[in-house]
Tab-separated table of C-alpha atoms in Angstrom:
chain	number	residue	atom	x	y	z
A	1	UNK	CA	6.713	-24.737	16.189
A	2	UNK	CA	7.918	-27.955	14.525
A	3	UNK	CA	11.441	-28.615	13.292
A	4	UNK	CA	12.806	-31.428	10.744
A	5	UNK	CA	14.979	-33.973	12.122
A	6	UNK	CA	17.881	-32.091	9.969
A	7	UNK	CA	17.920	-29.577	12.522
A	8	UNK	CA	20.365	-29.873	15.549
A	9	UNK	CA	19.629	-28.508	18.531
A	10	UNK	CA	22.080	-25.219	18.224
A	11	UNK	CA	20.089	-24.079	14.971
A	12	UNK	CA	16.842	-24.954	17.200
A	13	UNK	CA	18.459	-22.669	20.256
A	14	UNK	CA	18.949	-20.107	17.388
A	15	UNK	CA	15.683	-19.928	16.181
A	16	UNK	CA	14.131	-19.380	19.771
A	17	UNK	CA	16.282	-16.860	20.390
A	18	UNK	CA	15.481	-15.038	16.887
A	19	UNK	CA	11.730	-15.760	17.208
A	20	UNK	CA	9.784	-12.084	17.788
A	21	UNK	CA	8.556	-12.270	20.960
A	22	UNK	CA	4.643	-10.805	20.884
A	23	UNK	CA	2.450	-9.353	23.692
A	24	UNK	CA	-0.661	-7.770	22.832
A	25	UNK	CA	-2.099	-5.713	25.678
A	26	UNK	CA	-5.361	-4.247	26.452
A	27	UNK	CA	-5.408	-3.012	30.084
A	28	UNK	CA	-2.528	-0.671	29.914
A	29	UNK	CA	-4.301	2.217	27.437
A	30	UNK	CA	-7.802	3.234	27.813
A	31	UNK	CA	-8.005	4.561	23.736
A	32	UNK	CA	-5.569	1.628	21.651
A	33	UNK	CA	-4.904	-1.513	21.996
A	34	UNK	CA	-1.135	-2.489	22.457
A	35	UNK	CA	1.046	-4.488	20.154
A	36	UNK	CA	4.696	-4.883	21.573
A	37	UNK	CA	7.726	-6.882	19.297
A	38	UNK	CA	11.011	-7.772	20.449
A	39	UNK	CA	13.219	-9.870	18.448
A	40	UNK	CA	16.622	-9.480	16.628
A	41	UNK	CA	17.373	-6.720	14.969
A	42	UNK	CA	17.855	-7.393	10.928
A	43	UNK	CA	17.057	-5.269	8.079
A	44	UNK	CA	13.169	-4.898	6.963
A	45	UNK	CA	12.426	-6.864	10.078
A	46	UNK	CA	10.400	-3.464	10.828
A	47	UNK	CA	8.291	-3.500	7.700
A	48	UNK	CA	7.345	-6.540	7.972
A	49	UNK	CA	5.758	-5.752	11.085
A	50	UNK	CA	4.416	-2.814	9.934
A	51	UNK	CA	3.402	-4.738	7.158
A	52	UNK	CA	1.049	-7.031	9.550
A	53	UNK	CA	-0.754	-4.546	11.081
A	54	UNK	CA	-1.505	-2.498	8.063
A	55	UNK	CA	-2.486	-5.353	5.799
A	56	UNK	CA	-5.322	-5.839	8.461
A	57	UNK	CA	-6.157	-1.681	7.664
A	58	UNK	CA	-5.378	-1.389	11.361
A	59	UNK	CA	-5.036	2.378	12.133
A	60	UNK	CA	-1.406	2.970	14.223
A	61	UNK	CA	-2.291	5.990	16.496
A	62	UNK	CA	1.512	5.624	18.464
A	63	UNK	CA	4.497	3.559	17.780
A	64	UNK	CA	7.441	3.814	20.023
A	65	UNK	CA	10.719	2.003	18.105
A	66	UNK	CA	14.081	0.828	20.084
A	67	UNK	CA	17.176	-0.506	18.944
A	68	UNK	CA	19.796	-1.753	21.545
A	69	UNK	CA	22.927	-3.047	19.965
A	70	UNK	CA	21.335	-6.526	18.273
A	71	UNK	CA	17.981	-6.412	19.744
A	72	UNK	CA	14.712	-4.073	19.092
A	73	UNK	CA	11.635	-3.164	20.600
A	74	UNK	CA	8.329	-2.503	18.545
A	75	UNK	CA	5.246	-1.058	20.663
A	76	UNK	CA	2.171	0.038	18.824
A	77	UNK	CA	-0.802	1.937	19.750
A	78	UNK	CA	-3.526	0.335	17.496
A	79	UNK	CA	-7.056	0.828	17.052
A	80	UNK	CA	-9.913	0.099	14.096
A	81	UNK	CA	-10.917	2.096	11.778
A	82	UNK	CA	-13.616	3.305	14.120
A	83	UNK	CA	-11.233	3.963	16.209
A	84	UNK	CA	-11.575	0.819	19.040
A	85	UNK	CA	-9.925	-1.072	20.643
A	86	UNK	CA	-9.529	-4.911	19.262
A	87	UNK	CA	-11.289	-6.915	20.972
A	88	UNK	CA	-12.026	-9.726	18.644
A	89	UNK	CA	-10.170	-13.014	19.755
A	90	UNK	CA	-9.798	-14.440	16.194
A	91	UNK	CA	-8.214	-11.196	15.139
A	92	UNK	CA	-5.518	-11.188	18.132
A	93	UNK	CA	-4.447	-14.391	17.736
A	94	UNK	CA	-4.178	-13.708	13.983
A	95	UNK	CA	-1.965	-10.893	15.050
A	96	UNK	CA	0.186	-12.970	17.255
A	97	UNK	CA	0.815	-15.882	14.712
A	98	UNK	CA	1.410	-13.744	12.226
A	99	UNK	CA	4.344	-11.440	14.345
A	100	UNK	CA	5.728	-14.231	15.839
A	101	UNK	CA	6.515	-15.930	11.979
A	102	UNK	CA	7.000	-12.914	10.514
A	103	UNK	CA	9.243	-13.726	7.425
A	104	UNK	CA	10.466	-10.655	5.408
A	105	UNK	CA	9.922	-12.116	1.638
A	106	UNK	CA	6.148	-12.883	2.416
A	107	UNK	CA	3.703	-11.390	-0.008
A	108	UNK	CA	-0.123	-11.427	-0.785
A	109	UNK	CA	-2.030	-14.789	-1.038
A	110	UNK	CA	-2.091	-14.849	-5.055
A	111	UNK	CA	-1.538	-18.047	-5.984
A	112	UNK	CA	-3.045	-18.706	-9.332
A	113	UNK	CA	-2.767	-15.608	-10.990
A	114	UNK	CA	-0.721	-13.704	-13.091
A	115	UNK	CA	0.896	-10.511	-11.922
A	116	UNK	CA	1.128	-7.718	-14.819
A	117	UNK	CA	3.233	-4.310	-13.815
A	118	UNK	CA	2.402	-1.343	-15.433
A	119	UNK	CA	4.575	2.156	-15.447
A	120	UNK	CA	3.986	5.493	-17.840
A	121	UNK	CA	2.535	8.943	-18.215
A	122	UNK	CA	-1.026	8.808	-17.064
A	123	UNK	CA	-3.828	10.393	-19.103
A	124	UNK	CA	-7.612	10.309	-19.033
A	125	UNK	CA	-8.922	7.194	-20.191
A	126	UNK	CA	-5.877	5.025	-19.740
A	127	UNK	CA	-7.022	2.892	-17.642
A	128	UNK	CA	-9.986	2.245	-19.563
A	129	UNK	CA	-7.541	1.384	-22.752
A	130	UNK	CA	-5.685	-1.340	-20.345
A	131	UNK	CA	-8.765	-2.929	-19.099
A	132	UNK	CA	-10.056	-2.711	-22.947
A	133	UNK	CA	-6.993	-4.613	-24.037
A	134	UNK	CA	-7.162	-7.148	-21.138
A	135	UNK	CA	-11.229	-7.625	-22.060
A	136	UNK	CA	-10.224	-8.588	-25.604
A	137	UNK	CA	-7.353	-10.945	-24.950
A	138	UNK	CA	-9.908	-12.971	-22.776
A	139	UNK	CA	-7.786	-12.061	-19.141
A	140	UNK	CA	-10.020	-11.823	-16.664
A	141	UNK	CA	-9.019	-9.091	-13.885
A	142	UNK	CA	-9.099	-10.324	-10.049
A	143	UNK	CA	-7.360	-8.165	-8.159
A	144	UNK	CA	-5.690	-4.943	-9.200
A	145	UNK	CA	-4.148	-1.555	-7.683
A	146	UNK	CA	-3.698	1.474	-9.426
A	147	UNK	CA	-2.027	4.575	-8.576
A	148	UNK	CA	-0.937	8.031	-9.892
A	149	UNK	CA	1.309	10.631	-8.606
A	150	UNK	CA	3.631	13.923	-10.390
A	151	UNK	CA	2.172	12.458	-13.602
A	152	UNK	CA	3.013	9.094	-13.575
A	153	UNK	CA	0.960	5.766	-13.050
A	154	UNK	CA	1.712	2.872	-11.485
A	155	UNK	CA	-0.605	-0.526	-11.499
A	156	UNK	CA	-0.163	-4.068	-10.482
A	157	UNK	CA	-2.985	-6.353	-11.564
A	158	UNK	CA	-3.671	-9.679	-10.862
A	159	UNK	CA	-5.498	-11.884	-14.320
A	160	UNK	CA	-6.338	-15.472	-15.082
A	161	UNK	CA	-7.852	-16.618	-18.345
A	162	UNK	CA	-11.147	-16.277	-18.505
A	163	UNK	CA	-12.008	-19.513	-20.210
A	164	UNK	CA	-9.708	-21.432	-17.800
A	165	UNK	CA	-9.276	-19.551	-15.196
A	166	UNK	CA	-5.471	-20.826	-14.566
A	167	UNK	CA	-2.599	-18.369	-14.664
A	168	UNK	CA	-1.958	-17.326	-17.931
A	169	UNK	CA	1.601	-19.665	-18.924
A	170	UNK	CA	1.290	-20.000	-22.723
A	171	UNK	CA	4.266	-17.837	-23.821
A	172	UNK	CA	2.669	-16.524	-27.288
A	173	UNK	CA	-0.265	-15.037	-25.188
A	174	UNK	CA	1.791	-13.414	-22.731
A	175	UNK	CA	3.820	-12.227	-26.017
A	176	UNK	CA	0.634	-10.536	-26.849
A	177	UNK	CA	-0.712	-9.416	-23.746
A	178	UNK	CA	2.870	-7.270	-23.166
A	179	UNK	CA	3.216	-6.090	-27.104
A	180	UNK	CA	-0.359	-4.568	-26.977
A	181	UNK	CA	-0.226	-3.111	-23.436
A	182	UNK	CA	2.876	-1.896	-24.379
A	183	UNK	CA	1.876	0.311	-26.975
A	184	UNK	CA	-1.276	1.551	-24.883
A	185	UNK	CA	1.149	2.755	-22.125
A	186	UNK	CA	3.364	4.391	-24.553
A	187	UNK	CA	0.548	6.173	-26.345
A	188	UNK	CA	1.924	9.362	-28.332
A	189	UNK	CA	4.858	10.705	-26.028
A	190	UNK	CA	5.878	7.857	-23.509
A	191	UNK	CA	8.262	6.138	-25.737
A	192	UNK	CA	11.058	5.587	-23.386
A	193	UNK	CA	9.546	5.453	-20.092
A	194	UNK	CA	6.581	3.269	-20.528
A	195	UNK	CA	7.196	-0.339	-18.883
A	196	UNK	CA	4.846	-3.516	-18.954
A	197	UNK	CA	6.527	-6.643	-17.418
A	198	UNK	CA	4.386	-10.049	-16.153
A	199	UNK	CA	5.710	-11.849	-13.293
A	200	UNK	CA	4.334	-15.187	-11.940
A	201	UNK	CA	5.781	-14.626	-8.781
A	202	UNK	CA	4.050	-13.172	-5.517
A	203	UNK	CA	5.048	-10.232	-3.964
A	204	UNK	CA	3.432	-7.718	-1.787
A	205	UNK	CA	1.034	-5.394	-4.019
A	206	UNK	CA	2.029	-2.015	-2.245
A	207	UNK	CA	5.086	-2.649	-1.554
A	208	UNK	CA	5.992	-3.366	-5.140
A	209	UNK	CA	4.161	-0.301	-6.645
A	210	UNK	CA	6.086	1.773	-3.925
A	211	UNK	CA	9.202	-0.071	-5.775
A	212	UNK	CA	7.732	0.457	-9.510
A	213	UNK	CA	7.141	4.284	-9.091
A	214	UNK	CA	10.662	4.748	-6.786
A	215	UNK	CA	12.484	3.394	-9.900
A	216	UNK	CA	10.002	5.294	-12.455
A	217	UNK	CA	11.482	8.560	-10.342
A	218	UNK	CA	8.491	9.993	-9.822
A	219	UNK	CA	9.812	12.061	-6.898
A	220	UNK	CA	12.036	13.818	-9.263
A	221	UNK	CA	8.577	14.779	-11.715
A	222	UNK	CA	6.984	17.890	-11.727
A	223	UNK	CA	3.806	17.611	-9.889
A	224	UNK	CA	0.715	18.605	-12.247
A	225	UNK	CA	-1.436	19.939	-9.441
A	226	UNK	CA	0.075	20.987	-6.402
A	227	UNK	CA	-1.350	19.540	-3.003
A	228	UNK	CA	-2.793	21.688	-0.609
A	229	UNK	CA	-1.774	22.088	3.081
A	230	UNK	CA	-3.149	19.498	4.503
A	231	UNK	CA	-2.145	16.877	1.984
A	232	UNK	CA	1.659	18.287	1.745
A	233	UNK	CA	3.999	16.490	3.856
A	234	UNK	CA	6.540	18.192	5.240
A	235	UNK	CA	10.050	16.373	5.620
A	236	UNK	CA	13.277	17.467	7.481
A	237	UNK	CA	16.739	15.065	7.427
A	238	UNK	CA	19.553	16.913	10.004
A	239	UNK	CA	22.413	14.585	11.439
A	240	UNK	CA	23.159	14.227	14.706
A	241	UNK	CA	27.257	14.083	14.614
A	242	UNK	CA	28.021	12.987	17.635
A	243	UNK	CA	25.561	9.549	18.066
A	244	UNK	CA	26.369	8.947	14.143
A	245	UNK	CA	22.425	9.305	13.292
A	246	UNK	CA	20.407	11.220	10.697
A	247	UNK	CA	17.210	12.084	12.286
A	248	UNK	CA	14.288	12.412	10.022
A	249	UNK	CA	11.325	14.345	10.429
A	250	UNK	CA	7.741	13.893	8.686
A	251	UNK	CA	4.750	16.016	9.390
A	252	UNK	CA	1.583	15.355	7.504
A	253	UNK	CA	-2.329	14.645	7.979
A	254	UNK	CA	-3.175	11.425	9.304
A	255	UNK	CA	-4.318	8.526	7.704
A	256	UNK	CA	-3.940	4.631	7.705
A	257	UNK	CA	-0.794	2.743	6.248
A	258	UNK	CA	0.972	6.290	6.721
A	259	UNK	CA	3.448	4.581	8.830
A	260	UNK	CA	3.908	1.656	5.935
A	261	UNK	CA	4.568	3.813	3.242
A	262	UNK	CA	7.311	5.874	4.913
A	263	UNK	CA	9.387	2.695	6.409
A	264	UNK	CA	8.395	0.653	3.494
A	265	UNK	CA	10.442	3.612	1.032
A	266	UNK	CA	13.374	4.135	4.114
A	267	UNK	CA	13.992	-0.016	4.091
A	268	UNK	CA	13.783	0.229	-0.023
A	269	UNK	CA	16.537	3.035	-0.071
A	270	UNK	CA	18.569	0.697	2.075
A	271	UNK	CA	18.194	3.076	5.296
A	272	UNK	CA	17.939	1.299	9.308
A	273	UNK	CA	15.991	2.687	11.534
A	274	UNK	CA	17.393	2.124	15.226
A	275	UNK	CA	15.294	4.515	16.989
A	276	UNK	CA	11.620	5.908	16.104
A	277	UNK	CA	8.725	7.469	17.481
A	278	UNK	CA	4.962	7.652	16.092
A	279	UNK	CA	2.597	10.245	17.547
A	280	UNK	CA	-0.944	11.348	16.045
A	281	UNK	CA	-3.217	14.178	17.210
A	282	UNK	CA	-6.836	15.083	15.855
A	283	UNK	CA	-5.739	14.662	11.826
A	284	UNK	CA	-2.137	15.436	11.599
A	285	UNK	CA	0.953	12.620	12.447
A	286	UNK	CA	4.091	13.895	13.726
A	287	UNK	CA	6.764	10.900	12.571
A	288	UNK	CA	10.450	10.688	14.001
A	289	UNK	CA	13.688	8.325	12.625
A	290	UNK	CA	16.951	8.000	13.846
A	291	UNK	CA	18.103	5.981	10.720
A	292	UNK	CA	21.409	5.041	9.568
A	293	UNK	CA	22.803	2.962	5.997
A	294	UNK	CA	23.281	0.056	5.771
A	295	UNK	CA	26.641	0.031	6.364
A	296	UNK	CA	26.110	1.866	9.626
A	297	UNK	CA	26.531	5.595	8.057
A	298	UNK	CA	24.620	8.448	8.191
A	299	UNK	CA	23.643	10.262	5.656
A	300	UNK	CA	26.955	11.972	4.109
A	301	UNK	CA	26.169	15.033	1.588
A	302	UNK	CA	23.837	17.399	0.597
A	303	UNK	CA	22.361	15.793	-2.666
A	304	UNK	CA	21.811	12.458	-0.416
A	305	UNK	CA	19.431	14.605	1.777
A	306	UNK	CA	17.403	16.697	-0.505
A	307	UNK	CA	16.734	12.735	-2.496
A	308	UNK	CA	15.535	11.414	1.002
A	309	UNK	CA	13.293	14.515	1.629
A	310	UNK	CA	11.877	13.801	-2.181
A	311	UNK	CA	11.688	10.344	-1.937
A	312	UNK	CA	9.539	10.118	1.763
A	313	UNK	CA	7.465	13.101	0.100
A	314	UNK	CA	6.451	11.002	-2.274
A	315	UNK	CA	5.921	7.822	-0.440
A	316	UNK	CA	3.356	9.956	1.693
A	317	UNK	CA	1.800	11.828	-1.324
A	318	UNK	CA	1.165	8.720	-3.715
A	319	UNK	CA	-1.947	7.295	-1.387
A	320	UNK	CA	-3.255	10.929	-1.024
A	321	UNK	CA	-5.302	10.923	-3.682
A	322	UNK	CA	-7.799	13.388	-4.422
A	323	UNK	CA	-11.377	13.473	-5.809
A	324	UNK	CA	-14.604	11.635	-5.334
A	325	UNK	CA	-14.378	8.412	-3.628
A	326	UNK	CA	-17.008	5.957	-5.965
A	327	UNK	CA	-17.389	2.520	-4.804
A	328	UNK	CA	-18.967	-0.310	-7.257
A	329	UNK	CA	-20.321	-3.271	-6.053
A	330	UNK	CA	-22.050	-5.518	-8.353
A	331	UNK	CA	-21.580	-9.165	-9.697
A	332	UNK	CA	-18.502	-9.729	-11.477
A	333	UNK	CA	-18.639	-10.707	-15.655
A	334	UNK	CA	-16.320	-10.211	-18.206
A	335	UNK	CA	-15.402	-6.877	-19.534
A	336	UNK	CA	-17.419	-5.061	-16.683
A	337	UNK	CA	-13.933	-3.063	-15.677
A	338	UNK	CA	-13.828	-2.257	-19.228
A	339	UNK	CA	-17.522	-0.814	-19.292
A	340	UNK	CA	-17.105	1.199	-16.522
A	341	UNK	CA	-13.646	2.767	-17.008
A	342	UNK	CA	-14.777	4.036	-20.884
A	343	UNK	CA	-17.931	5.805	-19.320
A	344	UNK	CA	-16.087	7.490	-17.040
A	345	UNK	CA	-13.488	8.534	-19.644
A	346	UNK	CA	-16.512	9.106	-22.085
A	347	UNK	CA	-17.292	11.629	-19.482
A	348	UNK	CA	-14.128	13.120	-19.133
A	349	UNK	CA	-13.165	11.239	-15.557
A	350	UNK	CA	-9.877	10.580	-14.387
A	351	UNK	CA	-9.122	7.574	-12.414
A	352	UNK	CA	-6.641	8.823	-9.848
A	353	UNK	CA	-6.451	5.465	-7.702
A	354	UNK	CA	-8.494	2.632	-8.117
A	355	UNK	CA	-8.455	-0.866	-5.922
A	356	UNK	CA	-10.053	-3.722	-7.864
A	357	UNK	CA	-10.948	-6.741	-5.731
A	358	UNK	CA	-13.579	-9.704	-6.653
A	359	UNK	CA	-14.825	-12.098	-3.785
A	360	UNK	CA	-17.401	-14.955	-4.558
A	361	UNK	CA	-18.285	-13.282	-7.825
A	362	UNK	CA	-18.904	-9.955	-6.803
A	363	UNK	CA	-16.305	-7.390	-7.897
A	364	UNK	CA	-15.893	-4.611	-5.408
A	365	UNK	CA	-14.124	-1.927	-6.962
A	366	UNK	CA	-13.435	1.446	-5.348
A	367	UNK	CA	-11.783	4.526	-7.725
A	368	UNK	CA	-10.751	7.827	-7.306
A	369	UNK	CA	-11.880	10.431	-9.890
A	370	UNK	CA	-11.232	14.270	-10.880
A	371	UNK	CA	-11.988	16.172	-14.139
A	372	UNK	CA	-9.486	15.665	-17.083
A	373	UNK	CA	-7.076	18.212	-15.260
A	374	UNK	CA	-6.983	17.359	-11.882
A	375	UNK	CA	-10.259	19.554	-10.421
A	376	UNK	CA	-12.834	18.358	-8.602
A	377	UNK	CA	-15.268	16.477	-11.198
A	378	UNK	CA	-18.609	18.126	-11.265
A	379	UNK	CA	-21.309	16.456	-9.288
A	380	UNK	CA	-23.988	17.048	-12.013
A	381	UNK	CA	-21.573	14.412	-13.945
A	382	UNK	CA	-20.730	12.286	-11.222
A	383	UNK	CA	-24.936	11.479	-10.923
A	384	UNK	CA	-24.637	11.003	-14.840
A	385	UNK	CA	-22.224	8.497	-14.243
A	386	UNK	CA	-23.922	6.892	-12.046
A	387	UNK	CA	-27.251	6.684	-13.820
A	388	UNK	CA	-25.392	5.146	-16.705
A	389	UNK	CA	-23.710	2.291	-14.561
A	390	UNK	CA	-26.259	2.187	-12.109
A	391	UNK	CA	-27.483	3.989	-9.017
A	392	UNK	CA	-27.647	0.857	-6.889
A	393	UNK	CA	-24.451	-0.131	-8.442
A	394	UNK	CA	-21.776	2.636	-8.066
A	395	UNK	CA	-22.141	4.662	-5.280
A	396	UNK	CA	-20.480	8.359	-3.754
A	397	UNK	CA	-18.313	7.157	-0.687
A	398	UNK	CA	-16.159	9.780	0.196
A	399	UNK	CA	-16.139	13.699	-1.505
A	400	UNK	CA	-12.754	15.075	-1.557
A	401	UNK	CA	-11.237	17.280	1.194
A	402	UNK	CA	-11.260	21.308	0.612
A	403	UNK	CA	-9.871	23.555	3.475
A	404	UNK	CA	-9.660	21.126	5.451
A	405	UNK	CA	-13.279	19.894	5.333
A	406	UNK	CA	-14.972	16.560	4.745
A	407	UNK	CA	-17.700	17.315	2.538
A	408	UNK	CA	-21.054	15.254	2.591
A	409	UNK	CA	-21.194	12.293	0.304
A	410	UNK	CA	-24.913	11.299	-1.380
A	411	UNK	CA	-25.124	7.965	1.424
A	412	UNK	CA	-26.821	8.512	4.520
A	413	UNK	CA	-25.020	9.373	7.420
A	414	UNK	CA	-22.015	6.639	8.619
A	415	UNK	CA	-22.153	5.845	4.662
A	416	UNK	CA	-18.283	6.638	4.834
A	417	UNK	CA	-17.485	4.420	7.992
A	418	UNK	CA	-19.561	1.928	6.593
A	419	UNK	CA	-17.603	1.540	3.430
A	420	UNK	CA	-14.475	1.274	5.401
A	421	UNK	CA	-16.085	-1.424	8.190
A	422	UNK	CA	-16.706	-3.434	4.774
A	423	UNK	CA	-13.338	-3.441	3.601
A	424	UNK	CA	-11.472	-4.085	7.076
A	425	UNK	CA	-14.291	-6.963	7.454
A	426	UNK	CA	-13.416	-8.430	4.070
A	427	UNK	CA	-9.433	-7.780	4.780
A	428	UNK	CA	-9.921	-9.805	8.024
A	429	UNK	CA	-12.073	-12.634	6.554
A	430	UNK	CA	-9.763	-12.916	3.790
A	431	UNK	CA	-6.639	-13.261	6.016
A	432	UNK	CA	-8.037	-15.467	8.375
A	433	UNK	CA	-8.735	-17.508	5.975
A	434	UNK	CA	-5.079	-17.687	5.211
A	435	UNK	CA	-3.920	-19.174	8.545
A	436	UNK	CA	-2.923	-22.056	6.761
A	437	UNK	CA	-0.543	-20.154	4.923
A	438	UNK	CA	0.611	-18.327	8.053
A	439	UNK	CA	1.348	-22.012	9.474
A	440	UNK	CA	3.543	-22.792	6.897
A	441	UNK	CA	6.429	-20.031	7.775
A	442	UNK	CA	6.330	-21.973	11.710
């Protein structure tokens, strides 16, 4: 770690002694490898390690949290997606450079773009009307997440002009983009609560639309489909009196970022957690908090409570998505999001979630889709779909869950895994590639 000259040599004494200290271990488990953090305690100082590991779609089977007056200890039980161990060198030391600089206001690597935020009332074909809009004003999408929940959408995405491709600066265009998505989010009956804002600067993607929807409320909306079993979290929040701790309780099915999305919404509602404990079993995770405001209070009334249990609902909910898991993969051109959103509202699709990505040219795009009410979409239109865009082009990942059961998708057997080993090999290429960026937080 370098220093300027500026520095004297108690700020230097300071920073060693604030610097996360990292050990990653593989001898101690047989099944995970471990990731231990100790470093002074400060608020979202959690996330952001959280934050690390997720980013890299590692799956967190254990975490074990400790705060002792100033000080805490992080240990995580990680694994792949396959579940193994890490064993790639490149991808530990990434791990190590990135904990020991981790820096709570860092974001996603996108530099060059513009960053539009959408909120409203989602409705078939909506999407398809924003990408429409974007097509026409010449913005050409990069990167963009979408997601729905009680109703609502959320979606951050990521343009640059398409004859340029700078970020979009010139303030009569961005006058233009916002007027015209504007109206498209409003529609008929979204007057008031329809938002479109463009920021230039960076920020984490899922972080922020765990922000957007938080301040949209959409824990307080009426759910249009209920969630089965499985998908339903259930939260308890009791205080224990005499340590001066609410302890929070989340039980839910499994899945990766799980752990993200619940700290990510505790450190948003200005919440510390001093004490924590992360177990997993076949599909279900069993989450524990010992959390505290701010101010070092717990939580002090009823109304507080039953918002907490609302709020961490939907913080697990909003990446629970259900419905047929289509991936596209084809070589990026103009308007192609556009194309491919109208046939599947032409076919009565709904686009539940969608991630939009584009590396060297090709456009990787993976959506979530149900009928116009929320049902499974019938597989007799899914293969229309697909005949329409292209059989080699869009394919059936994932079919969603009933009782409990992963149905069979149309790929041949591992198609599933390998759609995820794709994305946590892209993720990983994408951040190594970063470690220049890393560097500069040393």
């Amino acid at each position: 770690m370098e220093w300027g000259a500026c520095l004297d040599e108690y700020q230097k004494l300071v920073i060693r002694m604030t610097t996360p200290r990292v050990v990653i271990d593989n001898a101690v488990c047989p099944t995970a490898t471990l990731v231990k953090v100790d470093s002074a305690r400060r608020h979202g100082i959690l996330l952001e390690a959280v934050q690390v590991l997720t980013d890299l779609n590692l799956s967190i089977k254990k975490a074990y949290i400790s705060s002792d007056g100033r000080w805490f200890m992080d240990v995580f039980h990680v694994t792949d997606l396959d579940g193994n161990k890490l064993t790639d060198d490149s991808v530990i030391n990434y791990i190590e450079q990135s904990l020991e600089t981790i820096n709570y206001d860092r974001a996603n690597d996108f530099n060059g773009l513009t960053a539009l935020e959408l909120t409203g009332t989602d409705r078939v074909g909506l999407l398809s009307e924003v990408f429409a809009v974007l097509a026409d004003l010449q913005c050409n999408v990069v990167e963009a997440k979408v997601w729905t929940h009680n109703g609502r959408i959320a979606s951050l995405i990521y343009v640059n002009d398409c004859n340029s491709g700078s970020p979009i600066e010139d303030r009569q265009k961005i006058d233009r983009i916002e007027a015209r998505l504007r109206n498209v989010l409003k529609g008929d009956n979204d007057i008031r609560s329809a938002k479109m804002s463009v920021s230039m600067s960076a920020m984490h993607t899922e972080r922020r639309l765990h922000q957007m929807m938080f301040a949209d409320r959409d824990y307080e909306r009426k759910p249009i489909l209920q969630l089965t079993g499985d998908y339903s979290p259930v939260v308890s929040v009791q205080n224990w009196e005499e340590r001066g701790y609410s302890v929070v309780n989340i039980q839910c099915r499994d899945r990766t970022k799980l752990l993200f999305d619940v700290v990510c919404t505790l450190t948003d509602m200005e919440y510390l957690v001093f004490h924590a404990t992360v177990n997993t079993a076949d599909d279900r995770a069993y989450l524990e908090f010992y959390i505290r405001h701010t101010d070092g209070t717990p939580i002090s009334s009823e109304p507080e409570r039953q918002r907490v249990i609302q709020c961490l609902q939907a913080a697990v909910e909003r990446r629970a998505s259900e419905g047929v898991r289509l991936e596209l993969s084809t070589t990026d051109r103009q308007g192609l999001l556009a194309d491919v959103t109208r046939t599947f509202r032409e076919n009565g699709l709904n686009v539940t979630r969608a991630e939009i990505s584009t590396t060297e040219e090709i456009a990787i795009n993976v959506f979530y889709v149900t009928d116009a009410i929320g049902n499974p979409a019938d597989p007799k239109i899914i293969e229309s779909v697909r005949e329409k865009i292209g059989l080699g082009k869009l394919k059936v990942k994932e079919l969603p869950l009933m009782d409990g059961q992963k149905a069979d998708s149309d790929e041949q057997p591992g198609g599933v895994g390998g759609a995820v080993l794709l994305s946590l090999g892209s993720l990983v290429r994408k951040n190594l590639s970063n470690l220049g960026l890393i560097r500069s937080y040393s």
